[in-house]
mmCIF file of C-alpha atoms and ligand atoms in Angstrom:
data_model
loop_
_atom_site.group_PDB
_atom_site.id
_atom_site.type_symbol
_atom_site.label_atom_id
_atom_site.label_comp_id
_atom_site.label_asym_id
_atom_site.label_seq_id
_atom_site.Cartn_x
_atom_site.Cartn_y
_atom_site.Cartn_z
ATOM 1 C CA MET A 1 -0.007 0.008 -0.069
ATOM 2 C CA ALA A 2 1.110 3.572 -0.741
ATOM 3 C CA ASN A 3 3.057 5.212 2.126
ATOM 4 C CA ILE A 4 0.756 8.092 2.693
ATOM 5 C CA ALA A 5 -0.626 9.128 6.014
ATOM 6 C CA ALA A 6 -3.246 11.892 5.222
ATOM 7 C CA LEU A 7 -3.892 15.048 3.344
ATOM 8 C CA ARG A 8 -2.804 18.242 4.817
ATOM 9 C CA CYS A 9 -3.671 21.872 4.170
ATOM 10 C CA LYS A 10 -0.666 23.797 2.928
ATOM 11 C CA GLU A 11 -1.744 26.898 4.839
ATOM 12 C CA CYS A 12 -3.231 25.905 8.132
ATOM 13 C CA SER A 13 -1.818 22.379 8.420
ATOM 14 C CA ARG A 14 -5.129 20.823 9.301
ATOM 15 C CA GLU A 15 -5.194 17.206 8.333
ATOM 16 C CA TYR A 16 -7.827 15.338 6.440
ATOM 17 C CA PRO A 17 -8.342 11.640 5.635
ATOM 18 C CA VAL A 18 -7.133 10.428 2.164
ATOM 19 C CA GLY A 19 -9.960 11.161 -0.344
ATOM 20 C CA ALA A 20 -11.057 13.163 -3.256
ATOM 21 C CA PHE A 21 -10.596 16.545 -1.622
ATOM 22 C CA ASN A 22 -8.317 19.479 -2.752
ATOM 23 C CA VAL A 23 -9.397 22.354 -0.570
ATOM 24 C CA CYS A 24 -9.230 22.949 3.170
ATOM 25 C CA ASP A 25 -12.790 23.443 4.665
ATOM 26 C CA PHE A 26 -11.468 25.997 7.118
ATOM 27 C CA CYS A 27 -9.106 28.328 5.405
ATOM 28 C CA PHE A 28 -9.656 27.297 1.662
ATOM 29 C CA GLY A 29 -5.934 26.378 1.333
ATOM 30 C CA PRO A 30 -4.811 23.743 -1.133
ATOM 31 C CA LEU A 31 -4.358 20.182 0.292
ATOM 32 C CA GLU A 32 -1.275 18.092 -0.139
ATOM 33 C CA VAL A 33 -0.381 14.538 0.444
ATOM 34 C CA VAL A 34 1.554 13.762 3.672
ATOM 35 C CA TYR A 35 4.140 11.069 3.282
ATOM 36 C CA ASP A 36 5.766 9.072 6.069
ATOM 37 C CA LEU A 37 9.407 9.550 4.860
ATOM 38 C CA GLU A 38 10.774 7.565 7.799
ATOM 39 C CA ALA A 39 8.715 4.590 6.661
ATOM 40 C CA ILE A 40 9.676 5.111 3.022
ATOM 41 C CA ALA A 41 13.312 5.280 3.986
ATOM 42 C CA GLN A 42 12.942 1.814 5.585
ATOM 43 C CA VAL A 43 11.702 0.254 2.374
ATOM 44 C CA THR A 44 13.327 2.084 -0.457
ATOM 45 C CA SER A 45 16.922 1.851 -1.835
ATOM 46 C CA ARG A 46 18.898 2.566 -4.925
ATOM 47 C CA ASP A 47 18.864 -1.159 -5.841
ATOM 48 C CA LYS A 48 15.105 -1.552 -5.366
ATOM 49 C CA ILE A 49 14.477 1.484 -7.688
ATOM 50 C CA THR A 50 17.046 0.204 -10.217
ATOM 51 C CA SER A 51 15.231 -3.219 -10.489
ATOM 52 C CA GLY A 52 11.877 -1.709 -10.764
ATOM 53 C CA PRO A 53 9.750 -1.177 -13.937
ATOM 54 C CA LEU A 54 11.086 1.129 -16.648
ATOM 55 C CA SER A 55 8.464 3.708 -16.013
ATOM 56 C CA LEU A 56 7.474 6.149 -13.237
ATOM 57 C CA TRP A 57 6.258 3.215 -11.098
ATOM 58 C CA ARG A 58 9.844 2.305 -10.311
ATOM 59 C CA TYR A 59 9.333 5.178 -7.645
ATOM 60 C CA ALA A 60 6.063 3.706 -6.321
ATOM 61 C CA ASP A 61 7.482 3.861 -2.688
ATOM 62 C CA PHE A 62 7.243 7.725 -3.054
ATOM 63 C CA LEU A 63 3.829 7.905 -4.790
ATOM 64 C CA PRO A 64 0.344 8.342 -3.273
ATOM 65 C CA ALA A 65 -1.209 5.506 -5.465
ATOM 66 C CA ASP A 66 -0.293 1.891 -6.134
ATOM 67 C CA TYR A 67 0.759 0.474 -9.473
ATOM 68 C CA ASN A 68 -2.362 -0.578 -11.458
ATOM 69 C CA ALA A 69 -1.804 -2.535 -14.657
ATOM 70 C CA GLN A 70 -5.289 -1.487 -15.844
ATOM 71 C CA ILE A 71 -4.378 2.041 -16.432
ATOM 72 C CA ASP A 72 -0.674 1.708 -17.306
ATOM 73 C CA ILE A 73 0.497 3.073 -20.758
ATOM 74 C CA ASN A 74 4.059 3.313 -19.463
ATOM 75 C CA ALA A 75 4.382 6.945 -18.566
ATOM 76 C CA GLY A 76 7.810 8.074 -17.384
ATOM 77 C CA PHE A 77 11.393 6.857 -17.482
ATOM 78 C CA THR A 78 12.092 9.042 -20.443
ATOM 79 C CA PRO A 79 15.658 9.885 -21.698
ATOM 80 C CA LEU A 80 17.985 12.216 -19.995
ATOM 81 C CA ILE A 81 20.321 13.286 -22.763
ATOM 82 C CA ARG A 82 23.819 14.893 -22.321
ATOM 83 C CA SER A 83 23.724 17.821 -24.593
ATOM 84 C CA SER A 84 26.498 18.445 -27.017
ATOM 85 C CA GLY A 85 25.381 20.829 -29.763
ATOM 86 C CA LEU A 86 23.260 23.137 -27.649
ATOM 87 C CA ALA A 87 25.756 23.137 -24.810
ATOM 88 C CA LYS A 88 28.509 24.215 -27.103
ATOM 89 C CA LYS A 89 26.243 26.973 -28.585
ATOM 90 C CA LEU A 90 25.535 28.267 -25.062
ATOM 91 C CA GLY A 91 28.947 27.824 -23.722
ATOM 92 C CA LEU A 92 27.958 25.294 -21.002
ATOM 93 C CA ASP A 93 30.201 22.333 -19.890
ATOM 94 C CA GLU A 94 27.409 20.090 -18.554
ATOM 95 C CA LEU A 95 23.969 20.589 -19.990
ATOM 96 C CA TRP A 96 21.293 17.732 -19.736
ATOM 97 C CA ILE A 97 18.017 17.678 -21.562
ATOM 98 C CA LYS A 98 15.171 15.834 -19.992
ATOM 99 C CA ASN A 99 13.110 14.710 -22.988
ATOM 100 C CA ASP A 100 9.665 14.269 -21.623
ATOM 101 C CA SER A 101 8.185 14.901 -25.084
ATOM 102 C CA VAL A 102 8.410 11.047 -25.794
ATOM 103 C CA ASN A 103 5.841 10.053 -23.106
ATOM 104 C CA PRO A 104 2.925 7.887 -24.468
ATOM 105 C CA SER A 105 0.711 10.749 -25.162
ATOM 106 C CA TYR A 106 3.633 13.027 -25.967
ATOM 107 C CA SER A 107 3.950 15.333 -22.808
ATOM 108 C CA PHE A 108 4.958 15.126 -19.105
ATOM 109 C CA LYS A 109 1.221 15.145 -18.370
ATOM 110 C CA ASP A 110 1.233 11.385 -18.534
ATOM 111 C CA ARG A 111 3.055 11.401 -15.153
ATOM 112 C CA VAL A 112 0.453 13.242 -13.398
ATOM 113 C CA VAL A 113 -2.482 11.544 -14.971
ATOM 114 C CA ALA A 114 -1.001 8.018 -14.410
ATOM 115 C CA VAL A 115 -0.914 8.748 -10.668
ATOM 116 C CA ALA A 116 -4.258 10.585 -10.528
ATOM 117 C CA THR A 117 -6.065 7.867 -12.473
ATOM 118 C CA ALA A 118 -4.539 5.093 -10.434
ATOM 119 C CA LYS A 119 -5.745 6.908 -7.232
ATOM 120 C CA ALA A 120 -9.174 7.651 -8.726
ATOM 121 C CA LEU A 121 -9.805 3.952 -9.353
ATOM 122 C CA GLU A 122 -8.679 3.126 -5.831
ATOM 123 C CA LEU A 123 -11.152 5.728 -4.582
ATOM 124 C CA GLY A 124 -13.952 4.111 -6.499
ATOM 125 C CA PHE A 125 -14.412 6.582 -9.335
ATOM 126 C CA GLU A 126 -15.481 5.271 -12.722
ATOM 127 C CA THR A 127 -15.075 8.479 -14.779
ATOM 128 C CA ILE A 128 -12.079 10.815 -15.036
ATOM 129 C CA ALA A 129 -12.185 14.350 -16.284
ATOM 130 C CA CYS A 130 -9.982 17.506 -16.563
ATOM 131 C CA ALA A 131 -9.717 21.277 -17.280
ATOM 132 C CA SER A 132 -6.865 21.366 -19.820
ATOM 133 C CA THR A 133 -4.611 23.693 -21.720
ATOM 134 C CA GLY A 134 -4.309 20.764 -24.216
ATOM 135 C CA ASN A 135 -1.762 18.139 -23.281
ATOM 136 C CA LEU A 136 -3.771 17.196 -20.222
ATOM 137 C CA ALA A 137 -6.801 16.297 -22.323
ATOM 138 C CA CYS A 138 -4.682 14.102 -24.559
ATOM 139 C CA SER A 139 -3.327 12.286 -21.480
ATOM 140 C CA VAL A 140 -6.719 11.862 -19.635
ATOM 141 C CA ALA A 141 -8.273 10.549 -22.724
ATOM 142 C CA ALA A 142 -5.470 8.060 -23.434
ATOM 143 C CA HIS A 143 -5.456 6.715 -19.937
ATOM 144 C CA ALA A 144 -9.265 6.374 -19.878
ATOM 145 C CA SER A 145 -9.193 4.417 -23.152
ATOM 146 C CA ARG A 146 -6.452 2.104 -21.667
ATOM 147 C CA ALA A 147 -8.408 1.714 -18.361
ATOM 148 C CA GLY A 148 -11.743 1.196 -20.141
ATOM 149 C CA ILE A 149 -13.431 3.977 -18.284
ATOM 150 C CA LYS A 150 -15.171 7.261 -19.351
ATOM 151 C CA ALA A 151 -13.389 10.542 -19.849
ATOM 152 C CA TYR A 152 -14.805 14.109 -20.078
ATOM 153 C CA VAL A 153 -12.176 16.580 -21.167
ATOM 154 C CA PHE A 154 -12.660 20.474 -21.300
ATOM 155 C CA ILE A 155 -10.480 22.716 -23.260
ATOM 156 C CA PRO A 156 -10.483 26.336 -24.446
ATOM 157 C CA SER A 157 -11.772 26.513 -28.094
ATOM 158 C CA ASP A 158 -8.698 28.165 -29.559
ATOM 159 C CA LEU A 159 -6.227 25.288 -29.057
ATOM 160 C CA GLU A 160 -3.853 23.985 -31.611
ATOM 161 C CA LYS A 161 -5.164 21.377 -34.052
ATOM 162 C CA GLY A 162 -2.631 18.765 -32.875
ATOM 163 C CA LYS A 163 -3.805 18.932 -29.322
ATOM 164 C CA VAL A 164 -7.450 18.749 -30.167
ATOM 165 C CA LEU A 165 -6.831 15.749 -32.457
ATOM 166 C CA GLY A 166 -4.230 14.306 -29.965
ATOM 167 C CA ALA A 167 -7.220 13.964 -27.411
ATOM 168 C CA ALA A 168 -10.127 13.420 -29.714
ATOM 169 C CA ILE A 169 -8.519 10.383 -31.249
ATOM 170 C CA TYR A 170 -9.160 8.492 -28.019
ATOM 171 C CA ASN A 171 -12.773 9.304 -28.208
ATOM 172 C CA PRO A 172 -13.509 11.005 -24.892
ATOM 173 C CA THR A 173 -16.380 13.392 -24.495
ATOM 174 C CA MET A 174 -14.640 16.572 -25.464
ATOM 175 C CA VAL A 175 -16.019 19.953 -24.699
ATOM 176 C CA ALA A 176 -14.532 23.080 -26.269
ATOM 177 C CA ILE A 177 -15.366 26.359 -24.336
ATOM 178 C CA ASP A 178 -15.266 29.880 -25.699
ATOM 179 C CA GLY A 179 -12.984 31.403 -23.077
ATOM 180 C CA SER A 180 -9.559 31.095 -21.503
ATOM 181 C CA TYR A 181 -8.154 28.164 -19.588
ATOM 182 C CA ASP A 182 -9.124 29.989 -16.435
ATOM 183 C CA ASP A 183 -12.881 30.019 -17.530
ATOM 184 C CA VAL A 184 -12.654 26.334 -18.301
ATOM 185 C CA ASN A 185 -11.122 25.679 -14.918
ATOM 186 C CA ARG A 186 -13.847 27.683 -13.154
ATOM 187 C CA LEU A 187 -16.488 25.676 -14.902
ATOM 188 C CA CYS A 188 -14.926 22.364 -14.123
ATOM 189 C CA SER A 189 -14.603 23.387 -10.443
ATOM 190 C CA GLU A 190 -18.424 23.699 -10.438
ATOM 191 C CA LEU A 191 -19.034 20.527 -12.227
ATOM 192 C CA ALA A 192 -16.683 18.586 -9.830
ATOM 193 C CA ASP A 193 -18.985 19.516 -7.077
ATOM 194 C CA GLN A 194 -22.035 18.206 -8.863
ATOM 195 C CA TYR A 195 -20.855 15.048 -10.879
ATOM 196 C CA PRO A 196 -19.220 11.925 -9.283
ATOM 197 C CA TRP A 197 -16.125 12.241 -11.497
ATOM 198 C CA ALA A 198 -12.413 12.473 -10.771
ATOM 199 C CA PHE A 199 -11.238 15.854 -12.296
ATOM 200 C CA VAL A 200 -7.633 14.893 -12.194
ATOM 201 C CA ASN A 201 -6.431 18.457 -11.672
ATOM 202 C CA ILE A 202 -9.125 19.558 -9.447
ATOM 203 C CA ASN A 203 -10.785 17.236 -6.768
ATOM 204 C CA VAL A 204 -7.950 14.645 -6.901
ATOM 205 C CA ARG A 205 -5.254 17.323 -7.538
ATOM 206 C CA PRO A 206 -3.051 16.449 -4.524
ATOM 207 C CA PHE A 207 -2.379 12.993 -6.028
ATOM 208 C CA TYR A 208 -2.164 14.333 -9.540
ATOM 209 C CA ALA A 209 0.530 16.823 -8.648
ATOM 210 C CA ASP A 210 2.688 14.331 -6.967
ATOM 211 C CA GLY A 211 3.174 12.462 -10.271
ATOM 212 C CA SER A 212 5.461 15.303 -11.143
ATOM 213 C CA LYS A 213 7.833 14.506 -8.254
ATOM 214 C CA THR A 214 9.020 11.720 -10.541
ATOM 215 C CA LEU A 215 10.732 14.302 -12.797
ATOM 216 C CA GLY A 216 12.940 14.969 -9.772
ATOM 217 C CA TYR A 217 13.663 11.333 -8.926
ATOM 218 C CA GLU A 218 14.306 10.332 -12.426
ATOM 219 C CA VAL A 219 16.817 13.116 -13.215
ATOM 220 C CA ALA A 220 18.690 12.295 -9.941
ATOM 221 C CA GLU A 221 18.925 8.633 -10.731
ATOM 222 C CA GLN A 222 19.937 9.221 -14.452
ATOM 223 C CA LEU A 223 22.658 11.784 -13.327
ATOM 224 C CA GLY A 224 24.159 8.816 -11.262
ATOM 225 C CA TRP A 225 22.398 9.645 -8.045
ATOM 226 C CA ARG A 226 22.948 13.353 -7.613
ATOM 227 C CA ALA A 227 21.026 16.473 -8.194
ATOM 228 C CA PRO A 228 22.000 19.152 -10.677
ATOM 229 C CA GLU A 229 23.234 22.620 -9.782
ATOM 230 C CA HIS A 230 20.432 24.130 -11.914
ATOM 231 C CA ALA A 231 16.986 23.066 -13.260
ATOM 232 C CA VAL A 232 15.014 25.050 -15.774
ATOM 233 C CA ALA A 233 11.354 24.195 -16.271
ATOM 234 C CA PRO A 234 8.363 25.891 -18.027
ATOM 235 C CA SER A 235 5.408 26.811 -15.774
ATOM 236 C CA ALA A 236 1.700 27.294 -16.117
ATOM 237 C CA SER A 237 0.001 26.368 -12.835
ATOM 238 C CA GLY A 238 3.483 26.021 -11.242
ATOM 239 C CA ALA A 239 2.587 22.624 -9.901
ATOM 240 C CA MET A 240 5.220 20.639 -11.786
ATOM 241 C CA PHE A 241 7.930 23.227 -10.971
ATOM 242 C CA THR A 242 7.438 22.830 -7.098
ATOM 243 C CA LYS A 243 7.183 19.055 -7.330
ATOM 244 C CA ILE A 244 10.430 18.573 -9.172
ATOM 245 C CA TYR A 245 12.025 20.281 -6.228
ATOM 246 C CA GLN A 246 10.049 18.250 -3.721
ATOM 247 C CA GLY A 247 11.130 15.010 -5.419
ATOM 248 C CA LEU A 248 14.909 15.985 -5.259
ATOM 249 C CA LYS A 249 14.518 17.035 -1.579
ATOM 250 C CA GLU A 250 12.697 13.821 -0.621
ATOM 251 C CA PHE A 251 15.428 11.695 -2.135
ATOM 252 C CA GLU A 252 17.883 13.804 -0.062
ATOM 253 C CA GLN A 253 15.658 13.304 3.044
ATOM 254 C CA VAL A 254 15.665 9.534 2.791
ATOM 255 C CA GLY A 255 19.292 9.273 1.899
ATOM 256 C CA ILE A 256 18.918 8.151 -1.701
ATOM 257 C CA ILE A 257 21.208 11.197 -2.670
ATOM 258 C CA GLY A 258 23.388 13.564 -0.962
ATOM 259 C CA ASN A 259 22.689 17.306 -0.215
ATOM 260 C CA VAL A 260 20.508 19.031 -2.874
ATOM 261 C CA HIS A 261 21.660 22.540 -3.868
ATOM 262 C CA THR A 262 19.742 22.714 -7.053
ATOM 263 C CA LYS A 263 18.633 26.305 -8.003
ATOM 264 C CA MET A 264 15.207 26.109 -9.518
ATOM 265 C CA HIS A 265 14.466 28.473 -12.470
ATOM 266 C CA CYS A 266 10.954 28.943 -13.738
ATOM 267 C CA ALA A 267 10.405 29.830 -17.397
ATOM 268 C CA GLN A 268 7.195 31.576 -18.777
ATOM 269 C CA ALA A 269 6.265 33.339 -21.883
ATOM 270 C CA ARG A 270 5.740 37.152 -22.073
ATOM 271 C CA GLY A 271 2.108 36.725 -23.000
ATOM 272 C CA CYS A 272 1.370 34.778 -19.795
ATOM 273 C CA SER A 273 3.905 35.356 -17.039
ATOM 274 C CA PRO A 274 2.080 35.845 -13.697
ATOM 275 C CA ILE A 275 4.791 33.868 -11.853
ATOM 276 C CA ALA A 276 7.941 35.331 -13.466
ATOM 277 C CA THR A 277 6.503 38.838 -13.211
ATOM 278 C CA ALA A 278 5.767 38.474 -9.554
ATOM 279 C CA TYR A 279 9.326 37.273 -9.149
ATOM 280 C CA GLU A 280 10.738 40.177 -11.001
ATOM 281 C CA GLU A 281 8.734 42.697 -9.013
ATOM 282 C CA GLY A 282 9.844 40.943 -5.763
ATOM 283 C CA ARG A 283 6.154 39.915 -4.913
ATOM 284 C CA LEU A 284 4.951 36.617 -3.400
ATOM 285 C CA VAL A 285 1.490 37.609 -4.453
ATOM 286 C CA ILE A 286 0.348 36.535 -7.914
ATOM 287 C CA ARG A 287 -1.536 39.128 -10.058
ATOM 288 C CA PRO A 288 -3.765 37.199 -12.435
ATOM 289 C CA VAL A 289 -3.442 37.960 -16.214
ATOM 290 C CA LYS A 290 -5.385 37.198 -19.293
ATOM 291 C CA PRO A 291 -3.263 34.684 -21.159
ATOM 292 C CA ALA A 292 -2.082 35.811 -24.656
ATOM 293 C CA THR A 293 0.780 33.515 -25.555
ATOM 294 C CA ILE A 294 1.826 31.377 -28.464
ATOM 295 C CA ALA A 295 2.908 28.742 -25.857
ATOM 296 C CA LYS A 296 -0.732 27.767 -25.204
ATOM 297 C CA SER A 297 0.179 24.797 -22.810
ATOM 298 C CA LEU A 298 1.415 27.571 -20.556
ATOM 299 C CA GLY A 299 -1.676 29.864 -20.902
ATOM 300 C CA ILE A 300 -2.834 29.775 -17.208
ATOM 301 C CA GLY A 301 -3.457 33.423 -16.066
ATOM 302 C CA ASN A 302 -4.318 32.583 -12.434
ATOM 303 C CA PRO A 303 -1.865 29.799 -11.578
ATOM 304 C CA ALA A 304 -3.089 27.624 -8.595
ATOM 305 C CA ASP A 305 0.497 26.935 -7.515
ATOM 306 C CA GLY A 306 1.888 30.276 -8.434
ATOM 307 C CA TYR A 307 2.583 31.241 -4.759
ATOM 308 C CA TYR A 308 4.300 27.883 -4.135
ATOM 309 C CA ALA A 309 6.372 28.125 -7.212
ATOM 310 C CA LEU A 310 7.641 31.484 -5.873
ATOM 311 C CA LYS A 311 8.355 29.900 -2.491
ATOM 312 C CA THR A 312 10.293 27.121 -4.380
ATOM 313 C CA ILE A 313 12.367 29.754 -6.037
ATOM 314 C CA GLU A 314 13.056 31.415 -2.760
ATOM 315 C CA ALA A 315 13.890 28.181 -1.004
ATOM 316 C CA SER A 316 16.313 26.993 -3.910
ATOM 317 C CA ASN A 317 18.003 30.391 -4.541
ATOM 318 C CA GLY A 318 16.610 30.051 -7.988
ATOM 319 C CA SER A 319 14.972 32.612 -10.271
ATOM 320 C CA ALA A 320 12.307 33.072 -12.951
ATOM 321 C CA VAL A 321 12.836 34.174 -16.558
ATOM 322 C CA ILE A 322 10.510 35.427 -19.234
ATOM 323 C CA ALA A 323 10.855 34.455 -22.932
ATOM 324 C CA GLU A 324 9.510 36.929 -25.341
ATOM 325 C CA GLU A 325 6.879 35.672 -27.626
ATOM 326 C CA ASN A 326 9.127 35.837 -30.741
ATOM 327 C CA GLU A 327 11.834 33.787 -28.914
ATOM 328 C CA VAL A 328 9.593 30.796 -28.493
ATOM 329 C CA ALA A 329 9.859 29.638 -32.084
ATOM 330 C CA ASP A 330 13.567 30.387 -32.030
ATOM 331 C CA GLY A 331 13.948 28.149 -28.943
ATOM 332 C CA ILE A 332 12.087 25.320 -30.714
ATOM 333 C CA LYS A 333 14.232 25.623 -33.696
ATOM 334 C CA LEU A 334 17.488 25.904 -31.686
ATOM 335 C CA LEU A 335 16.771 22.609 -29.759
ATOM 336 C CA ALA A 336 15.742 20.807 -33.040
ATOM 337 C CA GLU A 337 18.910 21.982 -34.949
ATOM 338 C CA THR A 338 21.334 21.372 -32.225
ATOM 339 C CA GLU A 339 19.970 18.155 -30.541
ATOM 340 C CA GLY A 340 17.423 16.536 -32.919
ATOM 341 C CA ILE A 341 14.520 17.076 -30.395
ATOM 342 C CA PHE A 342 11.303 18.640 -31.661
ATOM 343 C CA THR A 343 9.479 20.267 -28.776
ATOM 344 C CA GLU A 344 6.285 22.472 -28.606
ATOM 345 C CA GLY A 345 5.827 25.929 -27.323
ATOM 346 C CA ALA A 346 6.597 25.135 -23.658
ATOM 347 C CA GLY A 347 9.927 23.642 -24.709
ATOM 348 C CA GLY A 348 10.654 26.681 -26.737
ATOM 349 C CA VAL A 349 10.131 28.849 -23.682
ATOM 350 C CA ALA A 350 12.384 26.558 -21.612
ATOM 351 C CA ILE A 351 15.141 26.858 -24.168
ATOM 352 C CA ALA A 352 14.723 30.596 -24.648
ATOM 353 C CA GLY A 353 14.738 30.936 -20.878
ATOM 354 C CA LEU A 354 17.803 28.831 -20.370
ATOM 355 C CA LYS A 355 19.759 31.001 -23.036
ATOM 356 C CA ARG A 356 18.667 34.075 -21.168
ATOM 357 C CA LEU A 357 19.805 32.637 -17.819
ATOM 358 C CA VAL A 358 23.236 31.905 -19.341
ATOM 359 C CA GLU A 359 23.492 35.286 -20.792
ATOM 360 C CA ARG A 360 22.536 37.008 -17.513
ATOM 361 C CA GLY A 361 25.363 34.831 -15.857
ATOM 362 C CA THR A 362 22.869 33.126 -13.497
ATOM 363 C CA ILE A 363 23.947 29.878 -14.886
ATOM 364 C CA LYS A 364 27.758 29.527 -15.235
ATOM 365 C CA LYS A 365 29.833 27.586 -17.673
ATOM 366 C CA ASN A 366 30.906 24.901 -15.205
ATOM 367 C CA GLU A 367 27.520 24.328 -13.517
ATOM 368 C CA SER A 368 25.584 21.175 -14.166
ATOM 369 C CA THR A 369 22.186 22.219 -15.657
ATOM 370 C CA VAL A 370 18.983 20.121 -16.546
ATOM 371 C CA VAL A 371 16.396 21.761 -18.839
ATOM 372 C CA TYR A 372 12.993 20.119 -18.883
ATOM 373 C CA ILE A 373 11.420 19.493 -22.281
ATOM 374 C CA THR A 374 7.825 18.737 -21.370
ATOM 375 C CA GLY A 375 5.923 18.451 -24.712
ATOM 376 C CA ASN A 376 6.154 17.374 -28.335
ATOM 377 C CA GLY A 377 6.460 19.640 -31.293
ATOM 378 C CA LEU A 378 4.233 17.705 -33.536
ATOM 379 C CA LYS A 379 1.270 19.015 -31.519
ATOM 380 C CA THR A 380 2.148 22.697 -32.164
ATOM 381 C CA THR A 381 3.226 22.770 -35.811
ATOM 382 C CA GLU A 382 1.576 26.189 -36.177
ATOM 383 C CA ILE A 383 4.320 27.809 -34.250
ATOM 384 C CA VAL A 384 7.010 26.827 -36.740
ATOM 385 C CA GLU A 385 5.189 26.577 -39.965
ATOM 386 C CA ASP A 386 7.214 29.113 -41.709
ATOM 387 C CA VAL A 387 10.412 27.044 -41.513
ATOM 388 C CA VAL A 388 8.877 24.273 -43.719
ATOM 389 C CA ASN A 389 10.586 24.857 -47.191
ATOM 390 C CA PRO A 390 11.607 21.720 -48.974
ATOM 391 C CA ILE A 391 13.342 22.044 -52.283
ATOM 392 C CA HIS A 392 10.631 21.140 -54.893
ATOM 393 C CA ILE A 393 11.920 19.817 -58.288
ATOM 394 C CA ASP A 394 11.140 17.445 -61.157
ATOM 395 C CA ALA A 395 12.447 13.876 -60.763
ATOM 396 C CA THR A 396 15.777 14.371 -62.748
ATOM 397 C CA VAL A 397 19.334 14.588 -61.764
ATOM 398 C CA THR A 398 19.749 17.782 -63.643
ATOM 399 C CA ALA A 399 16.819 19.558 -61.822
ATOM 400 C CA PHE A 400 18.322 18.413 -58.551
ATOM 401 C CA GLU A 401 21.877 19.702 -59.284
ATOM 402 C CA GLU A 402 20.632 22.865 -60.670
ATOM 403 C CA SER A 403 18.481 23.558 -57.675
ATOM 404 C CA LEU A 404 21.495 23.099 -55.313
ATOM 405 C CA GLY A 405 24.172 24.490 -57.681
ATOM 406 C CA LEU A 406 25.911 21.005 -57.556
ATOM 407 C CA LYS A 407 27.961 19.244 -60.198
ATOM 408 C CA ALA A 408 28.858 15.462 -59.783
HETATM 409 C C1 PLP B 1 0.883 21.647 -18.418
HETATM 410 C C2 PLP B 1 2.351 21.769 -19.068
HETATM 411 C C3 PLP B 1 3.332 22.506 -18.395
HETATM 412 C C4 PLP B 1 3.163 23.229 -17.059
HETATM 413 O O1 PLP B 1 2.637 22.422 -16.063
HETATM 414 P P1 PLP B 1 2.195 23.108 -14.669
HETATM 415 O O2 PLP B 1 2.337 22.009 -13.608
HETATM 416 O O3 PLP B 1 0.773 23.532 -14.888
HETATM 417 O O4 PLP B 1 3.095 24.314 -14.380
HETATM 418 C C5 PLP B 1 4.516 22.594 -18.991
HETATM 419 N N1 PLP B 1 4.800 22.154 -20.174
HETATM 420 C C6 PLP B 1 3.860 21.398 -20.923
HETATM 421 C C7 PLP B 1 4.124 20.795 -22.205
HETATM 422 C C8 PLP B 1 2.519 21.251 -20.403
HETATM 423 O O5 PLP B 1 1.629 20.604 -21.053
HETATM 424 ZN ZN1 ZN B 2 -6.406 25.295 5.875
#
């Protein structure tokens, strides 16, 4: 059984039994899962992890749900690639790319949905649902298909075609809303009170969020059981960002790795940067914005975990960075051309943010750095459409040579 003791309010610390709740009845603070780290330390070890499945379930001792083959589409344990071309271009000695764009539904959301869905079934739910900026809809629909349960996915109506298709193909009930993600989220919060559905990022959010801890564990394991000096990750709600750090710190606390000194850097796009702007202005209070960014997966104007992301920056001596809208496509192209990895808008933001952090001197040449690439470029082809220009010729050697100015 999962090593979890209770749910606890992040603000007033009141405890609740384990169930489908995400908000404190007393202070309306968000709930989080409480782990018994001493009990986990007794049962976990590097050897046990290494001999586990090649998926995020190798970290099952640290997760709030048990492995369930019924829902498993093999989320997690994605490649950590030592950068050569990009590192050289940026002048870094040790840059690593966590390529989470190759998850089963092509984004890191498979991690959070795998855990939330396993827990939802444990709690007796027969339907899963979500409010999504796109990738979450794809992942919820895919996991529901695998599990043989129903899915309702809610999205803003202006999403990229690749994300709409990438979810619709699994045949969920799909609802497009005229409005922003924040409008979709508000509607879903009301529906979650009225229907017996597990909204993965609403009523079972505490379990959902902890799926992202595996992005911390996995990088530590893949680096040979150590934490990097810097981590750069794109943020929307801020949940993933805070959970990467929590994952690293838990590994430290149970003695799986040594002391963690990772500086956490949060990247957002200019058109929706409520967390990074608060950081720049030295506030711990998020001022909601109306999202207007090309990186639609990051288009959350009122981020649920924005405050906690700012606290993570503070605790880790990290920072936040803003990618200009016109730098997003450049970031996507740079990663593709130097590393052979095609990412979506969020990855473009991460790469543009990384570049700025190096230019600012925040990340230094000899400091080990991991950049999180969280989604796949084939879902957001609109962003880079203008780079598609194959040479178009008749099927003759002469035409080929003429077009390139070649002579055999
Ligand atoms: C959802 C998403 C994020 C941001 O995750 P949060 O936990 O909401 O901050 C980053 N990248 C991609 C590709 C996403 O789909
Ligand atoms: Zn409370």
